[in-house]
Amino acid sequence: MTNMGQKGSFQSLPQGCELIGDLKISEVMTRNVLAVPRNTTIREAQSIMKENSITGVPVVDSRVVVGIVSMNDIMNALESGRMDDPVTDWMTFEVQALAEEMPLSFAISAFSKYPFRRFPVVNKRNELAGIITFRNINLALIRELSRQLQEKNNLNEHSVDMSSLELVKEYLLSRYDFENGGKASSEIKKFLKGHGIPSRLIRRVAIASYELEINLVAHSDGGMLGFDINADRVVITSHDHGPGIADVDQALTEGFSTANEWIRSLGFGAGIGLPNIKRVSDEFIIQSTLGLGTMIRAVINIHTKDQHNN
Amino acid sequence: MTIKELQTDMNCRAVWNGWEDREVTGAYTSDLLSDVMARSEEGQVLITIQAHKNTVAVAVLKDLSGIITASNRPVPDDMIETARDEEIPVFVTDNNQYETGWRLHELGGF
């Protein structure tokens, strides 16, 4: 088993980097960024933020960022009854801006290093070019994960022989959709049964895939369960959009669970799902980055001499 | 012991009829579906108070012979529907889980 989960978002940076590859901040940031001039009042800034459903807006002086005004600053002004002050009286002056040419990993490390939830992005002339939030990074990561999965699937499709036992399939699962949790496992079980795979092996696949399905609906913000089956092995891949696991070792400890009462009332959340998957798998890899998501790969061999006893 | 014998001997009610009779090789008691997933064995009947369609999903995936919902737990319609689709016999008994397990041990010898 490769256990790549780490504590703290700063330490988890290398995995993030691996996944996002060579992406630059400019490819991920929001370009149509709203900015306000120095003489804007707090009240005006507040209504701009409300209308656009944003929680912070950069303050510019002929396109150069001079500060950033956040919901927090507005709350402070409101408390003091000074909503008609210019934003410059309340904004944060020490703005940490990022350059659009920087690799995305710089942005991820900036989020770990500073308490800010958004960073203005500037071009070479130091003018405002965009804004980057965690949401941008999440979206980029999901895009990248899907692309890599697709590439991997394409590769596998070309390398396996044309035997009848072959299936590449993906299932999308949403948070708390317990009604459909189990559907994928059931379909895969029927497929394997139809191809005469020994039931002992099928049950191991069923255990791993069912627990992964339930994990996606119970614990993630939604994600994807992928199956890649050929005559040699069943590969099950699960990847989700977050929230990520703070401590992977702890999550793999039998009995540890973060499940709420409702999940428990449905018969899950006893803290045995992940250890179960690991136990029935011939290969088990888990990668998780807090705030970004979790990827799990479980492989069950069909043709090996030393198969597990279930 | 078969499922049909179990129904008669244990005096429990089937929530749907028309299932095929099958051999019961043992019993497993738990309300935690992950635990059932991990430790139950093919052919066993599940004694549980977890009356939910997910219970049926687990029974199907683990090739269990049937489900007994103990302590007269109400079985929701969608669970009955799923059980019928998946051909999993589901019974309701007034006895609690301990009593059900004990009686099965007495009657079935496991």
Coordinates of C-alpha atoms in Angstrom, one line a residue:
Chain A
M1 CA 0.0 0.0 0.0
T2 CA 1.2 3.5 -0.7
N3 CA -0.1 5.8 1.8
M4 CA 0.4 9.3 0.5
G5 CA -2.0 11.3 2.7
Q6 CA -0.4 13.8 5.0
K7 CA -1.4 16.2 7.7
G8 CA -1.8 19.8 7.0
S9 CA -2.5 21.5 3.7
F10 CA 1.1 22.8 3.4
Q11 CA 2.7 19.4 3.5
S12 CA 0.2 18.0 1.1
L13 CA 1.4 20.4 -1.6
P14 CA 3.5 17.9 -3.6
Q15 CA 0.5 15.8 -4.3
G16 CA -1.4 18.8 -5.4
C17 CA 1.4 19.8 -7.7
E18 CA 1.6 16.3 -9.2
L19 CA -2.1 16.4 -10.1
I20 CA -2.1 19.9 -11.5
G21 CA 1.0 19.4 -13.6
D22 CA 2.2 22.4 -15.4
L23 CA -0.9 24.6 -15.1
K24 CA -0.3 28.3 -14.7
I25 CA -2.3 30.6 -12.5
S26 CA -3.5 32.5 -15.6
E27 CA -5.1 29.3 -16.9
V28 CA -7.1 28.8 -13.8
M29 CA -8.0 32.2 -12.5
T30 CA -11.3 34.1 -13.0
R31 CA -10.5 36.7 -15.7
N32 CA -13.6 38.9 -15.5
V33 CA -12.7 40.4 -12.2
L34 CA -14.6 43.2 -10.7
A35 CA -12.6 46.0 -9.1
V36 CA -13.5 49.3 -7.6
P37 CA -11.7 52.7 -7.6
R38 CA -10.3 54.3 -4.5
N39 CA -13.2 56.7 -4.0
T40 CA -15.8 53.9 -3.8
T41 CA -17.8 54.0 -0.5
I42 CA -18.1 50.9 1.7
R43 CA -21.8 51.0 1.0
E44 CA -21.2 50.8 -2.8
A45 CA -18.7 48.1 -2.4
Q46 CA -21.1 46.1 -0.3
S47 CA -23.9 46.4 -2.9
I48 CA -21.5 45.3 -5.7
M49 CA -20.5 42.3 -3.6
K50 CA -24.1 41.4 -2.9
E51 CA -25.2 41.8 -6.5
N52 CA -22.4 39.6 -7.8
S53 CA -22.4 37.1 -4.9
I54 CA -18.7 37.7 -4.1
T55 CA -17.0 38.0 -0.8
G56 CA -14.2 40.4 -1.7
V57 CA -13.3 43.0 -4.3
P58 CA -9.9 44.5 -5.2
V59 CA -9.4 48.3 -5.1
V60 CA -7.5 49.7 -8.0
D61 CA -5.8 52.9 -9.0
S62 CA -5.6 52.9 -12.8
R63 CA -5.6 49.1 -12.9
V64 CA -2.9 48.8 -10.3
V65 CA -4.1 47.0 -7.1
V66 CA -3.8 49.2 -4.1
G67 CA -5.9 47.1 -1.7
I68 CA -8.7 44.6 -1.2
V69 CA -11.9 45.0 0.6
S70 CA -13.6 42.0 2.1
M71 CA -16.8 41.1 3.8
N72 CA -14.9 41.4 7.0
D73 CA -13.9 45.0 6.4
I74 CA -17.5 45.8 5.5
M75 CA -18.7 44.3 8.8
N76 CA -16.2 46.4 10.7
A77 CA -17.3 49.6 9.0
L78 CA -21.0 48.7 9.5
E79 CA -20.4 48.1 13.2
S80 CA -18.8 51.6 13.5
G81 CA -21.7 53.1 11.5
R82 CA -19.3 54.3 8.8
M83 CA -20.8 52.8 5.7
D84 CA -20.2 56.0 3.7
D85 CA -16.4 56.1 4.2
P86 CA -14.3 55.4 1.2
V87 CA -13.1 51.8 0.9
T88 CA -9.5 53.0 1.4
D89 CA -10.3 53.7 5.1
W90 CA -11.2 50.1 5.7
M91 CA -9.6 47.9 3.1
T92 CA -6.6 45.7 3.6
F93 CA -3.5 47.5 2.2
E94 CA -0.9 44.8 2.3
V95 CA -2.3 42.9 -0.6
Q96 CA -0.5 39.7 -1.5
A97 CA -0.9 39.6 -5.3
L98 CA 0.2 36.6 -7.4
A99 CA 1.7 36.9 -10.9
E100 CA -0.3 35.3 -13.7
E101 CA 2.7 33.5 -15.0
M102 CA 3.4 31.6 -11.8
P103 CA 2.7 27.9 -11.6
L104 CA -0.6 27.0 -9.9
S105 CA 1.4 25.4 -7.1
F106 CA 2.4 28.9 -5.9
A107 CA -1.2 29.8 -5.5
I108 CA -1.9 26.6 -3.5
S109 CA 1.1 27.4 -1.2
A110 CA -0.1 31.0 -0.8
F111 CA -3.5 29.7 0.5
S112 CA -1.6 27.7 3.1
K113 CA 0.7 30.5 4.1
Y114 CA -1.7 33.4 4.3
P115 CA -5.2 33.6 5.9
F116 CA -6.7 35.2 2.8
R117 CA -9.4 33.4 0.8
R118 CA -8.7 35.1 -2.5
F119 CA -5.6 36.6 -4.2
P120 CA -5.6 39.2 -7.0
V121 CA -3.6 38.1 -9.9
V122 CA -1.5 40.7 -11.8
N123 CA 0.2 40.8 -15.2
K124 CA 3.8 41.8 -15.9
R125 CA 2.9 45.5 -15.8
N126 CA 1.5 44.9 -12.3
E127 CA -2.0 45.5 -13.5
L128 CA -5.0 43.5 -12.2
A129 CA -5.5 40.6 -14.6
G130 CA -7.8 38.3 -12.6
I131 CA -8.6 36.8 -9.2
I132 CA -8.0 33.3 -7.8
T133 CA -10.0 31.5 -5.1
F134 CA -10.0 28.0 -3.8
R135 CA -13.0 27.3 -6.1
N136 CA -10.8 28.0 -9.1
I137 CA -8.2 25.5 -7.9
N138 CA -10.9 22.9 -7.1
L139 CA -12.4 23.2 -10.6
A140 CA -8.9 22.9 -12.2
L141 CA -8.1 19.9 -10.2
I142 CA -11.4 18.1 -11.1
R143 CA -10.8 18.9 -14.8
E144 CA -7.2 17.6 -14.5
L145 CA -8.3 14.4 -12.7
S146 CA -11.0 13.7 -15.3
R147 CA -8.5 14.2 -18.1
Q148 CA -5.9 11.9 -16.5
L149 CA -8.5 9.3 -15.9
Q150 CA -9.7 9.5 -19.5
E151 CA -6.1 9.2 -20.7
K152 CA -5.6 6.2 -18.5
N153 CA -8.7 4.5 -19.8
N154 CA -7.8 5.1 -23.4
L155 CA -4.4 3.6 -22.7
N156 CA -5.9 0.5 -21.1
E157 CA -8.4 0.1 -24.0
H158 CA -5.5 -0.2 -26.4
S159 CA -3.3 -2.5 -24.3
V160 CA -5.7 -5.3 -23.4
D161 CA -6.5 -8.1 -25.8
M162 CA -9.9 -8.5 -27.2
S163 CA -11.3 -11.1 -24.8
S164 CA -14.9 -10.8 -23.9
L165 CA -14.2 -9.9 -20.2
E166 CA -13.6 -6.2 -20.8
L167 CA -15.4 -3.3 -19.4
V168 CA -14.6 0.4 -18.8
K169 CA -17.3 2.2 -17.0
E170 CA -17.8 5.3 -14.9
Y171 CA -20.6 6.2 -12.4
L172 CA -21.3 9.6 -11.1
L173 CA -22.4 9.8 -7.5
S174 CA -23.8 12.7 -5.6
R175 CA -23.6 13.6 -1.9
Y176 CA -26.1 11.9 0.3
D177 CA -27.7 10.0 -2.6
F178 CA -28.0 6.8 -0.6
E179 CA -30.9 5.7 -2.8
N180 CA -28.5 5.1 -5.7
G181 CA -25.5 3.9 -3.6
G182 CA -25.0 0.3 -4.5
K183 CA -26.3 0.6 -8.1
A184 CA -22.9 0.5 -9.6
S185 CA -21.7 -2.4 -7.5
S186 CA -24.8 -4.4 -8.4
E187 CA -24.3 -3.8 -12.1
I188 CA -20.6 -4.8 -11.9
K189 CA -21.4 -7.9 -9.9
K190 CA -23.9 -9.0 -12.6
F191 CA -21.4 -8.3 -15.3
L192 CA -18.7 -10.4 -13.6
K193 CA -21.2 -13.2 -12.8
G194 CA -22.2 -13.3 -16.4
H195 CA -18.6 -13.9 -17.3
G196 CA -18.2 -16.9 -15.0
I197 CA -15.9 -15.2 -12.5
P198 CA -15.7 -17.2 -9.2
S199 CA -18.1 -15.9 -6.7
R200 CA -15.4 -15.5 -4.0
L201 CA -13.6 -13.0 -6.3
I202 CA -16.9 -11.3 -7.2
R203 CA -17.6 -10.8 -3.5
R204 CA -14.3 -9.1 -3.0
V205 CA -14.9 -6.8 -5.9
A206 CA -18.4 -6.1 -4.5
I207 CA -17.1 -5.3 -1.1
A208 CA -14.5 -2.8 -2.4
S209 CA -16.9 -1.2 -4.9
Y210 CA -19.8 -0.9 -2.5
E211 CA -17.7 0.7 0.2
L212 CA -16.3 3.1 -2.3
E213 CA -19.8 4.0 -3.5
I214 CA -21.0 4.5 0.0
N215 CA -18.0 6.6 0.9
L216 CA -18.7 8.8 -2.1
V217 CA -22.3 9.4 -1.1
A218 CA -21.7 9.6 2.7
H219 CA -18.5 11.6 2.9
S220 CA -17.6 13.4 -0.3
D221 CA -19.1 16.4 -2.0
G222 CA -19.8 14.0 -4.9
G223 CA -17.5 12.2 -7.3
M224 CA -16.9 9.5 -9.8
L225 CA -16.4 5.7 -9.5
G226 CA -14.6 4.1 -12.4
F227 CA -14.3 0.4 -13.3
D228 CA -11.6 -0.9 -15.6
I229 CA -12.0 -4.7 -16.0
N230 CA -10.1 -7.2 -18.1
A231 CA -9.3 -10.9 -17.8
D232 CA -6.4 -10.2 -15.4
R233 CA -7.8 -7.8 -12.9
V234 CA -10.5 -5.4 -11.8
V235 CA -9.4 -1.8 -11.2
I236 CA -11.8 0.4 -9.2
T237 CA -11.0 4.1 -9.1
S238 CA -12.8 6.6 -6.9
H239 CA -12.2 10.3 -7.1
D240 CA -14.2 13.0 -5.5
H241 CA -14.4 16.8 -5.3
G242 CA -13.5 17.1 -1.7
P243 CA -13.4 17.8 1.2
G244 CA -10.4 15.5 1.5
I245 CA -9.1 13.5 4.4
A246 CA -7.2 15.3 7.2
D247 CA -5.3 12.2 8.3
V248 CA -5.3 9.2 6.0
D249 CA -3.7 6.8 8.5
Q250 CA -6.5 7.6 11.0
A251 CA -9.1 7.1 8.4
L252 CA -7.7 3.7 7.7
T253 CA -7.9 2.7 11.4
E254 CA -10.8 0.4 12.1
G255 CA -13.4 2.2 14.1
F256 CA -12.5 5.7 13.2
S257 CA -15.3 7.6 11.4
T258 CA -16.4 11.2 10.9
A259 CA -19.9 10.1 9.9
N260 CA -22.9 12.0 11.3
E261 CA -25.8 10.5 13.1
W262 CA -27.9 10.3 10.0
I263 CA -25.3 8.3 8.1
R264 CA -25.0 6.1 11.2
S265 CA -28.7 5.6 11.3
L266 CA -28.6 4.2 7.8
G267 CA -26.1 1.5 8.9
F268 CA -22.9 3.1 7.8
G269 CA -20.2 5.2 9.4
A270 CA -18.8 2.5 11.7
G271 CA -15.3 3.2 10.5
I272 CA -14.8 -0.1 8.8
G273 CA -15.4 0.9 5.1
L274 CA -11.9 1.9 4.2
P275 CA -10.1 -0.9 6.1
N276 CA -12.6 -3.3 4.4
I277 CA -11.6 -2.1 0.9
K278 CA -7.9 -2.4 1.8
R279 CA -8.4 -5.9 3.1
V280 CA -10.0 -7.3 0.0
S281 CA -7.7 -5.5 -2.5
D282 CA -4.5 -6.8 -3.9
E283 CA -3.4 -3.3 -4.5
F284 CA -4.7 -0.3 -2.6
I285 CA -3.6 3.3 -3.1
I286 CA -5.2 6.4 -1.4
Q287 CA -4.2 10.0 -2.0
S288 CA -5.9 12.8 -0.3
T289 CA -5.5 16.5 -0.1
L290 CA -7.5 18.5 2.4
G291 CA -9.7 21.0 0.6
L292 CA -9.2 19.3 -2.8
G293 CA -10.3 15.7 -2.7
T294 CA -9.5 12.1 -2.4
M295 CA -8.4 9.5 -5.0
I296 CA -8.5 5.8 -4.3
R297 CA -7.4 3.0 -6.5
A298 CA -8.2 -0.6 -5.6
V299 CA -7.1 -3.5 -7.7
I300 CA -8.4 -7.1 -7.4
N301 CA -6.5 -9.6 -9.4
I302 CA -8.5 -12.3 -11.3
H303 CA -5.6 -14.4 -12.5
T304 CA -3.0 -14.9 -9.8
K305 CA -1.8 -17.9 -7.9
D306 CA -2.0 -16.4 -4.5
Q307 CA -5.5 -15.0 -4.2
H308 CA -6.7 -13.7 -0.9
N309 CA -9.1 -15.7 1.2
N310 CA -12.1 -13.7 1.9
Chain B
M1 CA -32.4 -25.7 6.7
T2 CA -34.1 -23.9 3.8
I3 CA -35.7 -20.5 3.6
K4 CA -39.1 -22.0 3.5
E5 CA -38.4 -24.1 6.6
L6 CA -37.1 -21.0 8.3
Q7 CA -40.3 -19.1 7.6
T8 CA -42.5 -21.9 9.0
D9 CA -40.3 -22.8 11.9
M10 CA -39.5 -19.3 13.0
N11 CA -43.1 -18.2 12.4
C12 CA -42.2 -15.0 10.6
R13 CA -44.0 -13.1 7.9
A14 CA -42.7 -12.7 4.4
V15 CA -43.0 -9.1 3.1
W16 CA -43.3 -10.4 -0.4
N17 CA -44.0 -13.8 -1.8
G18 CA -42.9 -15.8 -4.8
W19 CA -39.2 -16.2 -4.0
E20 CA -37.4 -19.4 -4.8
D21 CA -36.5 -21.7 -1.9
R22 CA -32.9 -21.8 -1.1
E23 CA -30.5 -23.3 1.5
V24 CA -29.7 -21.3 4.6
T25 CA -26.1 -22.1 5.7
G26 CA -26.0 -19.9 8.8
A27 CA -26.9 -16.6 10.2
Y28 CA -25.3 -13.2 10.8
T29 CA -26.6 -10.4 13.1
S30 CA -25.7 -6.8 12.6
D31 CA -27.2 -3.4 11.9
L32 CA -24.0 -2.0 10.5
L33 CA -24.0 -2.6 6.8
S34 CA -20.3 -2.2 6.5
D35 CA -19.9 -4.9 9.1
V36 CA -22.3 -7.2 7.1
M37 CA -20.3 -6.4 4.0
A38 CA -17.1 -7.3 5.7
R39 CA -18.0 -10.4 7.7
S40 CA -21.2 -12.1 6.5
E41 CA -20.8 -15.2 4.4
E42 CA -22.6 -16.6 1.4
G43 CA -25.8 -18.4 2.2
Q44 CA -26.3 -16.8 5.6
V45 CA -29.5 -15.1 6.6
L46 CA -29.1 -11.6 8.0
I47 CA -30.9 -10.8 11.3
T48 CA -31.2 -7.0 11.5
I49 CA -33.2 -4.0 12.5
Q50 CA -31.7 -2.0 9.7
A51 CA -34.8 -2.2 7.4
H52 CA -33.7 -0.1 4.4
K53 CA -33.2 -0.8 0.7
N54 CA -29.5 -0.6 1.2
T55 CA -29.8 -3.8 3.4
V56 CA -31.1 -5.6 0.3
A57 CA -28.2 -4.2 -1.8
V58 CA -25.7 -5.7 0.7
A59 CA -27.6 -9.0 0.8
V60 CA -27.4 -9.2 -3.0
L61 CA -23.8 -8.3 -3.1
K62 CA -22.8 -10.9 -0.5
D63 CA -25.1 -13.7 -1.8
L64 CA -27.0 -13.9 1.5
S65 CA -30.0 -16.3 1.5
G66 CA -32.4 -13.8 3.1
I67 CA -33.1 -11.0 5.6
I68 CA -35.0 -11.2 8.8
T69 CA -36.0 -7.8 10.3
A70 CA -36.3 -8.3 14.0
S71 CA -38.4 -6.6 16.7
N72 CA -41.2 -6.1 14.2
R73 CA -39.4 -3.3 12.4
P74 CA -41.5 -1.7 9.7
V75 CA -40.2 -2.5 6.2
P76 CA -40.4 0.5 3.9
D77 CA -42.1 0.0 0.5
D78 CA -39.0 0.8 -1.5
M79 CA -37.1 -1.9 0.4
I80 CA -39.9 -4.4 -0.5
E81 CA -39.7 -3.3 -4.1
T82 CA -35.9 -3.7 -4.3
A83 CA -36.1 -7.1 -2.5
R84 CA -38.7 -8.3 -5.1
D85 CA -36.6 -7.0 -8.0
E86 CA -33.5 -8.7 -6.6
E87 CA -35.3 -11.8 -5.4
I88 CA -34.2 -11.6 -1.8
P89 CA -36.7 -13.1 0.7
V90 CA -37.4 -10.6 3.5
F91 CA -39.2 -11.6 6.7
V92 CA -40.5 -9.7 9.7
T93 CA -40.5 -11.2 13.2
D94 CA -41.7 -9.9 16.6
N95 CA -38.7 -11.4 18.3
N96 CA -35.7 -9.3 18.9
Q97 CA -32.3 -10.0 17.3
Y98 CA -31.0 -12.1 20.2
E99 CA -34.1 -14.2 20.4
T100 CA -34.1 -14.7 16.7
G101 CA -30.5 -15.8 16.6
W102 CA -31.1 -18.1 19.5
R103 CA -34.1 -19.8 17.9
L104 CA -32.2 -20.1 14.6
H105 CA -29.4 -21.8 16.5
E106 CA -31.9 -24.2 18.2
L107 CA -33.8 -25.0 15.0
G108 CA -31.1 -24.8 12.3
G109 CA -28.2 -26.1 14.4
F110 CA -26.0 -23.2 13.5

